């Protein structure tokens, strides 16, 4: 059984394709926004507040997980959302330039019937890696429809 950072327990016969951690503090890959996000995260950590978001892609399903901890130990929010294959209308990625053109940022997005979610991919992501993540997401959704 895989030990996932999100805390999601895999079912029998299910294998992890990837686990993406969402950046919930900084707003872009811009170094100034990253620094401000780090400062906000540090202040929240001192005050005992943590939040983490994950997108878990397995060979059978796609799951959103969100955890929020207050006062260092109290789990004040824990959301687990299964993305149903029939509810996903569109999945893809886009690139935006931040800090002029020096800091490209890649975002995975998926649009469902009720919401649109966008997740900033890690700083070291290039176009090939973004495409691989989108393909893995699509394959998990397509496999679940069969």
mmCIF file with all atom_site columns, C-alpha atoms in Angstrom:
data_model
loop_
_atom_site.group_PDB
_atom_site.id
_atom_site.type_symbol
_atom_site.label_atom_id
_atom_site.label_alt_id
_atom_site.label_comp_id
_atom_site.label_asym_id
_atom_site.label_entity_id
_atom_site.label_seq_id
_atom_site.pdbx_PDB_ins_code
_atom_site.Cartn_x
_atom_site.Cartn_y
_atom_site.Cartn_z
_atom_site.occupancy
_atom_site.B_iso_or_equiv
_atom_site.pdbx_formal_charge
_atom_site.auth_seq_id
_atom_site.auth_comp_id
_atom_site.auth_asym_id
_atom_site.auth_atom_id
_atom_site.pdbx_PDB_model_num
ATOM 1   C CA . UNK A 1 1   ? 0.000   0.000  0.000   1.00 0.00 ? 1   UNK A CA 1
ATOM 2   C CA . UNK A 1 2   ? 1.464   3.346  -1.004  1.00 0.00 ? 2   UNK A CA 1
ATOM 3   C CA . UNK A 1 3   ? 1.989   5.971  1.691   1.00 0.00 ? 3   UNK A CA 1
ATOM 4   C CA . UNK A 1 4   ? 0.592   9.120  0.100   1.00 0.00 ? 4   UNK A CA 1
ATOM 5   C CA . UNK A 1 5   ? 1.191   12.656 1.378   1.00 0.00 ? 5   UNK A CA 1
ATOM 6   C CA . UNK A 1 6   ? -2.500  13.376 0.839   1.00 0.00 ? 6   UNK A CA 1
ATOM 7   C CA . UNK A 1 7   ? -3.540  10.551 3.182   1.00 0.00 ? 7   UNK A CA 1
ATOM 8   C CA . UNK A 1 8   ? -5.683  8.893  0.496   1.00 0.00 ? 8   UNK A CA 1
ATOM 9   C CA . UNK A 1 9   ? -5.853  5.112  0.821   1.00 0.00 ? 9   UNK A CA 1
ATOM 10  C CA . UNK A 1 10  ? -5.610  3.226  -2.443  1.00 0.00 ? 10  UNK A CA 1
ATOM 11  C CA . UNK A 1 11  ? -8.022  0.390  -3.135  1.00 0.00 ? 11  UNK A CA 1
ATOM 12  C CA . UNK A 1 12  ? -6.962  -3.135 -3.995  1.00 0.00 ? 12  UNK A CA 1
ATOM 13  C CA . UNK A 1 13  ? -5.396  -3.328 -7.455  1.00 0.00 ? 13  UNK A CA 1
ATOM 14  C CA . UNK A 1 14  ? -5.092  0.442  -7.719  1.00 0.00 ? 14  UNK A CA 1
ATOM 15  C CA . UNK A 1 15  ? -1.714  1.990  -8.521  1.00 0.00 ? 15  UNK A CA 1
ATOM 16  C CA . UNK A 1 16  ? -0.621  5.577  -8.105  1.00 0.00 ? 16  UNK A CA 1
ATOM 17  C CA . UNK A 1 17  ? 0.130   7.423  -11.339 1.00 0.00 ? 17  UNK A CA 1
ATOM 18  C CA . UNK A 1 18  ? 0.957   10.772 -9.716  1.00 0.00 ? 18  UNK A CA 1
ATOM 19  C CA . UNK A 1 19  ? 0.169   12.921 -6.735  1.00 0.00 ? 19  UNK A CA 1
ATOM 20  C CA . UNK A 1 20  ? 0.264   16.676 -7.335  1.00 0.00 ? 20  UNK A CA 1
ATOM 21  C CA . UNK A 1 21  ? 0.444   19.061 -4.406  1.00 0.00 ? 21  UNK A CA 1
ATOM 22  C CA . UNK A 1 22  ? -1.339  22.324 -5.105  1.00 0.00 ? 22  UNK A CA 1
ATOM 23  C CA . UNK A 1 23  ? 0.353   25.612 -4.266  1.00 0.00 ? 23  UNK A CA 1
ATOM 24  C CA . UNK A 1 24  ? -2.215  27.247 -1.994  1.00 0.00 ? 24  UNK A CA 1
ATOM 25  C CA . UNK A 1 25  ? -0.120  30.182 -0.754  1.00 0.00 ? 25  UNK A CA 1
ATOM 26  C CA . UNK A 1 26  ? 1.678   31.804 -3.704  1.00 0.00 ? 26  UNK A CA 1
ATOM 27  C CA . UNK A 1 27  ? -0.384  33.010 -6.621  1.00 0.00 ? 27  UNK A CA 1
ATOM 28  C CA . UNK A 1 28  ? 2.121   32.467 -9.451  1.00 0.00 ? 28  UNK A CA 1
ATOM 29  C CA . UNK A 1 29  ? 5.681   31.472 -10.357 1.00 0.00 ? 29  UNK A CA 1
ATOM 30  C CA . UNK A 1 30  ? 6.723   35.112 -10.117 1.00 0.00 ? 30  UNK A CA 1
ATOM 31  C CA . UNK A 1 31  ? 9.592   35.282 -7.560  1.00 0.00 ? 31  UNK A CA 1
ATOM 32  C CA . UNK A 1 32  ? 7.892   38.161 -5.734  1.00 0.00 ? 32  UNK A CA 1
ATOM 33  C CA . UNK A 1 33  ? 4.611   36.206 -5.475  1.00 0.00 ? 33  UNK A CA 1
ATOM 34  C CA . UNK A 1 34  ? 6.575   33.137 -4.337  1.00 0.00 ? 34  UNK A CA 1
ATOM 35  C CA . UNK A 1 35  ? 8.304   35.216 -1.634  1.00 0.00 ? 35  UNK A CA 1
ATOM 36  C CA . UNK A 1 36  ? 4.982   36.688 -0.469  1.00 0.00 ? 36  UNK A CA 1
ATOM 37  C CA . UNK A 1 37  ? 3.469   33.185 -0.439  1.00 0.00 ? 37  UNK A CA 1
ATOM 38  C CA . UNK A 1 38  ? 6.380   31.946 1.664   1.00 0.00 ? 38  UNK A CA 1
ATOM 39  C CA . UNK A 1 39  ? 5.880   34.810 4.112   1.00 0.00 ? 39  UNK A CA 1
ATOM 40  C CA . UNK A 1 40  ? 2.116   34.082 4.345   1.00 0.00 ? 40  UNK A CA 1
ATOM 41  C CA . UNK A 1 41  ? 2.880   30.376 4.886   1.00 0.00 ? 41  UNK A CA 1
ATOM 42  C CA . UNK A 1 42  ? 5.439   31.195 7.605   1.00 0.00 ? 42  UNK A CA 1
ATOM 43  C CA . UNK A 1 43  ? 3.012   33.488 9.449   1.00 0.00 ? 43  UNK A CA 1
ATOM 44  C CA . UNK A 1 44  ? 0.275   30.853 9.234   1.00 0.00 ? 44  UNK A CA 1
ATOM 45  C CA . UNK A 1 45  ? 2.710   28.184 10.472  1.00 0.00 ? 45  UNK A CA 1
ATOM 46  C CA . UNK A 1 46  ? 3.638   30.333 13.500  1.00 0.00 ? 46  UNK A CA 1
ATOM 47  C CA . UNK A 1 47  ? -0.062  30.810 14.233  1.00 0.00 ? 47  UNK A CA 1
ATOM 48  C CA . UNK A 1 48  ? -0.685  27.066 13.847  1.00 0.00 ? 48  UNK A CA 1
ATOM 49  C CA . UNK A 1 49  ? -2.594  27.129 10.585  1.00 0.00 ? 49  UNK A CA 1
ATOM 50  C CA . UNK A 1 50  ? -1.724  24.768 7.714   1.00 0.00 ? 50  UNK A CA 1
ATOM 51  C CA . UNK A 1 51  ? -3.519  23.913 4.512   1.00 0.00 ? 51  UNK A CA 1
ATOM 52  C CA . UNK A 1 52  ? -2.634  21.451 1.808   1.00 0.00 ? 52  UNK A CA 1
ATOM 53  C CA . UNK A 1 53  ? -4.357  20.497 -1.407  1.00 0.00 ? 53  UNK A CA 1
ATOM 54  C CA . UNK A 1 54  ? -3.634  17.481 -3.573  1.00 0.00 ? 54  UNK A CA 1
ATOM 55  C CA . UNK A 1 55  ? -4.748  16.037 -6.861  1.00 0.00 ? 55  UNK A CA 1
ATOM 56  C CA . UNK A 1 56  ? -4.241  12.277 -6.831  1.00 0.00 ? 56  UNK A CA 1
ATOM 57  C CA . UNK A 1 57  ? -4.312  10.423 -10.146 1.00 0.00 ? 57  UNK A CA 1
ATOM 58  C CA . UNK A 1 58  ? -4.410  6.632  -10.077 1.00 0.00 ? 58  UNK A CA 1
ATOM 59  C CA . UNK A 1 59  ? -5.012  4.048  -12.752 1.00 0.00 ? 59  UNK A CA 1
ATOM 60  C CA . UNK A 1 60  ? -8.725  3.940  -11.750 1.00 0.00 ? 60  UNK A CA 1
ATOM 61  C CA . UNK A 1 61  ? -9.768  7.388  -10.502 1.00 0.00 ? 61  UNK A CA 1
ATOM 62  C CA . UNK A 1 62  ? -8.925  11.049 -9.963  1.00 0.00 ? 62  UNK A CA 1
ATOM 63  C CA . UNK A 1 63  ? -9.393  12.481 -6.468  1.00 0.00 ? 63  UNK A CA 1
ATOM 64  C CA . UNK A 1 64  ? -9.096  15.986 -4.985  1.00 0.00 ? 64  UNK A CA 1
ATOM 65  C CA . UNK A 1 65  ? -7.990  16.093 -1.333  1.00 0.00 ? 65  UNK A CA 1
ATOM 66  C CA . UNK A 1 66  ? -7.896  19.244 0.821   1.00 0.00 ? 66  UNK A CA 1
ATOM 67  C CA . UNK A 1 67  ? -6.758  19.365 4.456   1.00 0.00 ? 67  UNK A CA 1
ATOM 68  C CA . UNK A 1 68  ? -6.773  22.289 6.860   1.00 0.00 ? 68  UNK A CA 1
ATOM 69  C CA . UNK A 1 69  ? -5.226  22.249 10.341  1.00 0.00 ? 69  UNK A CA 1
ATOM 70  C CA . UNK A 1 70  ? -5.820  24.996 12.931  1.00 0.00 ? 70  UNK A CA 1
ATOM 71  C CA . UNK A 1 71  ? -4.131  25.601 16.286  1.00 0.00 ? 71  UNK A CA 1
ATOM 72  C CA . UNK A 1 72  ? -1.390  23.122 15.301  1.00 0.00 ? 72  UNK A CA 1
ATOM 73  C CA . UNK A 1 73  ? -3.487  19.976 15.890  1.00 0.00 ? 73  UNK A CA 1
ATOM 74  C CA . UNK A 1 74  ? -7.167  20.476 15.111  1.00 0.00 ? 74  UNK A CA 1
ATOM 75  C CA . UNK A 1 75  ? -8.244  19.120 11.754  1.00 0.00 ? 75  UNK A CA 1
ATOM 76  C CA . UNK A 1 76  ? -10.798 21.763 10.830  1.00 0.00 ? 76  UNK A CA 1
ATOM 77  C CA . UNK A 1 77  ? -11.362 20.697 7.236   1.00 0.00 ? 77  UNK A CA 1
ATOM 78  C CA . UNK A 1 78  ? -10.840 17.516 5.282   1.00 0.00 ? 78  UNK A CA 1
ATOM 79  C CA . UNK A 1 79  ? -12.413 17.323 1.851   1.00 0.00 ? 79  UNK A CA 1
ATOM 80  C CA . UNK A 1 80  ? -12.167 14.316 -0.449  1.00 0.00 ? 80  UNK A CA 1
ATOM 81  C CA . UNK A 1 81  ? -13.777 14.724 -3.851  1.00 0.00 ? 81  UNK A CA 1
ATOM 82  C CA . UNK A 1 82  ? -13.917 12.031 -6.525  1.00 0.00 ? 82  UNK A CA 1
ATOM 83  C CA . UNK A 1 83  ? -14.026 13.467 -10.011 1.00 0.00 ? 83  UNK A CA 1
ATOM 84  C CA . UNK A 1 84  ? -16.644 11.551 -11.942 1.00 0.00 ? 84  UNK A CA 1
ATOM 85  C CA . UNK A 1 85  ? -15.684 10.820 -15.548 1.00 0.00 ? 85  UNK A CA 1
ATOM 86  C CA . UNK A 1 86  ? -19.034 12.004 -16.904 1.00 0.00 ? 86  UNK A CA 1
ATOM 87  C CA . UNK A 1 87  ? -18.725 15.353 -15.151 1.00 0.00 ? 87  UNK A CA 1
ATOM 88  C CA . UNK A 1 88  ? -15.370 16.341 -16.672 1.00 0.00 ? 88  UNK A CA 1
ATOM 89  C CA . UNK A 1 89  ? -15.902 18.302 -19.872 1.00 0.00 ? 89  UNK A CA 1
ATOM 90  C CA . UNK A 1 90  ? -12.354 19.439 -20.514 1.00 0.00 ? 90  UNK A CA 1
ATOM 91  C CA . UNK A 1 91  ? -8.814  18.905 -19.245 1.00 0.00 ? 91  UNK A CA 1
ATOM 92  C CA . UNK A 1 92  ? -5.643  20.636 -20.354 1.00 0.00 ? 92  UNK A CA 1
ATOM 93  C CA . UNK A 1 93  ? -2.805  22.897 -19.391 1.00 0.00 ? 93  UNK A CA 1
ATOM 94  C CA . UNK A 1 94  ? -1.814  26.450 -20.113 1.00 0.00 ? 94  UNK A CA 1
ATOM 95  C CA . UNK A 1 95  ? 1.346   28.485 -19.778 1.00 0.00 ? 95  UNK A CA 1
ATOM 96  C CA . UNK A 1 96  ? 1.507   32.063 -18.612 1.00 0.00 ? 96  UNK A CA 1
ATOM 97  C CA . UNK A 1 97  ? 4.470   34.383 -18.395 1.00 0.00 ? 97  UNK A CA 1
ATOM 98  C CA . UNK A 1 98  ? 5.086   35.890 -15.004 1.00 0.00 ? 98  UNK A CA 1
ATOM 99  C CA . UNK A 1 99  ? 7.688   38.456 -14.047 1.00 0.00 ? 99  UNK A CA 1
ATOM 100 C CA . UNK A 1 100 ? 7.843   39.627 -17.635 1.00 0.00 ? 100 UNK A CA 1
ATOM 101 C CA . UNK A 1 101 ? 8.822   36.610 -19.684 1.00 0.00 ? 101 UNK A CA 1
ATOM 102 C CA . UNK A 1 102 ? 11.478  35.205 -17.329 1.00 0.00 ? 102 UNK A CA 1
ATOM 103 C CA . UNK A 1 103 ? 9.274   32.947 -15.218 1.00 0.00 ? 103 UNK A CA 1
ATOM 104 C CA . UNK A 1 104 ? 6.863   30.761 -17.180 1.00 0.00 ? 104 UNK A CA 1
ATOM 105 C CA . UNK A 1 105 ? 4.191   29.103 -15.076 1.00 0.00 ? 105 UNK A CA 1
ATOM 106 C CA . UNK A 1 106 ? 2.296   25.988 -16.155 1.00 0.00 ? 106 UNK A CA 1
ATOM 107 C CA . UNK A 1 107 ? -1.195  25.267 -14.864 1.00 0.00 ? 107 UNK A CA 1
ATOM 108 C CA . UNK A 1 108 ? -3.235  22.073 -15.116 1.00 0.00 ? 108 UNK A CA 1
ATOM 109 C CA . UNK A 1 109 ? -6.928  22.848 -15.435 1.00 0.00 ? 109 UNK A CA 1
ATOM 110 C CA . UNK A 1 110 ? -10.047 20.775 -15.699 1.00 0.00 ? 110 UNK A CA 1
ATOM 111 C CA . UNK A 1 111 ? -13.554 21.953 -16.221 1.00 0.00 ? 111 UNK A CA 1
ATOM 112 C CA . UNK A 1 112 ? -16.525 20.048 -14.911 1.00 0.00 ? 112 UNK A CA 1
ATOM 113 C CA . UNK A 1 113 ? -20.221 20.617 -15.029 1.00 0.00 ? 113 UNK A CA 1
ATOM 114 C CA . UNK A 1 114 ? -20.182 22.681 -11.837 1.00 0.00 ? 114 UNK A CA 1
ATOM 115 C CA . UNK A 1 115 ? -16.687 24.110 -11.459 1.00 0.00 ? 115 UNK A CA 1
ATOM 116 C CA . UNK A 1 116 ? -13.369 24.898 -13.089 1.00 0.00 ? 116 UNK A CA 1
ATOM 117 C CA . UNK A 1 117 ? -10.213 24.022 -11.178 1.00 0.00 ? 117 UNK A CA 1
ATOM 118 C CA . UNK A 1 118 ? -6.710  25.218 -11.973 1.00 0.00 ? 118 UNK A CA 1
ATOM 119 C CA . UNK A 1 119 ? -3.574  23.925 -10.253 1.00 0.00 ? 119 UNK A CA 1
ATOM 120 C CA . UNK A 1 120 ? -0.163  25.507 -10.643 1.00 0.00 ? 120 UNK A CA 1
ATOM 121 C CA . UNK A 1 121 ? 2.389   22.845 -11.467 1.00 0.00 ? 121 UNK A CA 1
ATOM 122 C CA . UNK A 1 122 ? 5.805   22.822 -9.805  1.00 0.00 ? 122 UNK A CA 1
ATOM 123 C CA . UNK A 1 123 ? 8.388   25.428 -10.754 1.00 0.00 ? 123 UNK A CA 1
ATOM 124 C CA . UNK A 1 124 ? 10.573  22.914 -12.615 1.00 0.00 ? 124 UNK A CA 1
ATOM 125 C CA . UNK A 1 125 ? 7.775   21.872 -14.981 1.00 0.00 ? 125 UNK A CA 1
ATOM 126 C CA . UNK A 1 126 ? 8.303   22.192 -18.704 1.00 0.00 ? 126 UNK A CA 1
ATOM 127 C CA . UNK A 1 127 ? 5.848   21.724 -21.556 1.00 0.00 ? 127 UNK A CA 1
ATOM 128 C CA . UNK A 1 128 ? 6.579   17.977 -21.921 1.00 0.00 ? 128 UNK A CA 1
ATOM 129 C CA . UNK A 1 129 ? 5.969   17.354 -18.217 1.00 0.00 ? 129 UNK A CA 1
ATOM 130 C CA . UNK A 1 130 ? 2.727   19.361 -18.311 1.00 0.00 ? 130 UNK A CA 1
ATOM 131 C CA . UNK A 1 131 ? 1.572   17.293 -21.300 1.00 0.00 ? 131 UNK A CA 1
ATOM 132 C CA . UNK A 1 132 ? 2.437   14.061 -19.452 1.00 0.00 ? 132 UNK A CA 1
ATOM 133 C CA . UNK A 1 133 ? 0.346   15.161 -16.452 1.00 0.00 ? 133 UNK A CA 1
ATOM 134 C CA . UNK A 1 134 ? -2.635  16.069 -18.659 1.00 0.00 ? 134 UNK A CA 1
ATOM 135 C CA . UNK A 1 135 ? -2.341  12.713 -20.477 1.00 0.00 ? 135 UNK A CA 1
ATOM 136 C CA . UNK A 1 136 ? -2.304  10.833 -17.155 1.00 0.00 ? 136 UNK A CA 1
ATOM 137 C CA . UNK A 1 137 ? -5.395  12.722 -15.984 1.00 0.00 ? 137 UNK A CA 1
ATOM 138 C CA . UNK A 1 138 ? -7.218  12.058 -19.243 1.00 0.00 ? 138 UNK A CA 1
ATOM 139 C CA . UNK A 1 139 ? -6.264  8.360  -19.264 1.00 0.00 ? 139 UNK A CA 1
ATOM 140 C CA . UNK A 1 140 ? -7.547  7.872  -15.705 1.00 0.00 ? 140 UNK A CA 1
ATOM 141 C CA . UNK A 1 141 ? -10.868 9.542  -16.583 1.00 0.00 ? 141 UNK A CA 1
ATOM 142 C CA . UNK A 1 142 ? -11.198 7.652  -19.884 1.00 0.00 ? 142 UNK A CA 1
ATOM 143 C CA . UNK A 1 143 ? -10.425 4.302  -18.225 1.00 0.00 ? 143 UNK A CA 1
ATOM 144 C CA . UNK A 1 144 ? -13.041 4.942  -15.552 1.00 0.00 ? 144 UNK A CA 1
ATOM 145 C CA . UNK A 1 145 ? -15.712 5.551  -18.224 1.00 0.00 ? 145 UNK A CA 1
ATOM 146 C CA . UNK A 1 146 ? -15.260 2.084  -19.717 1.00 0.00 ? 146 UNK A CA 1
#
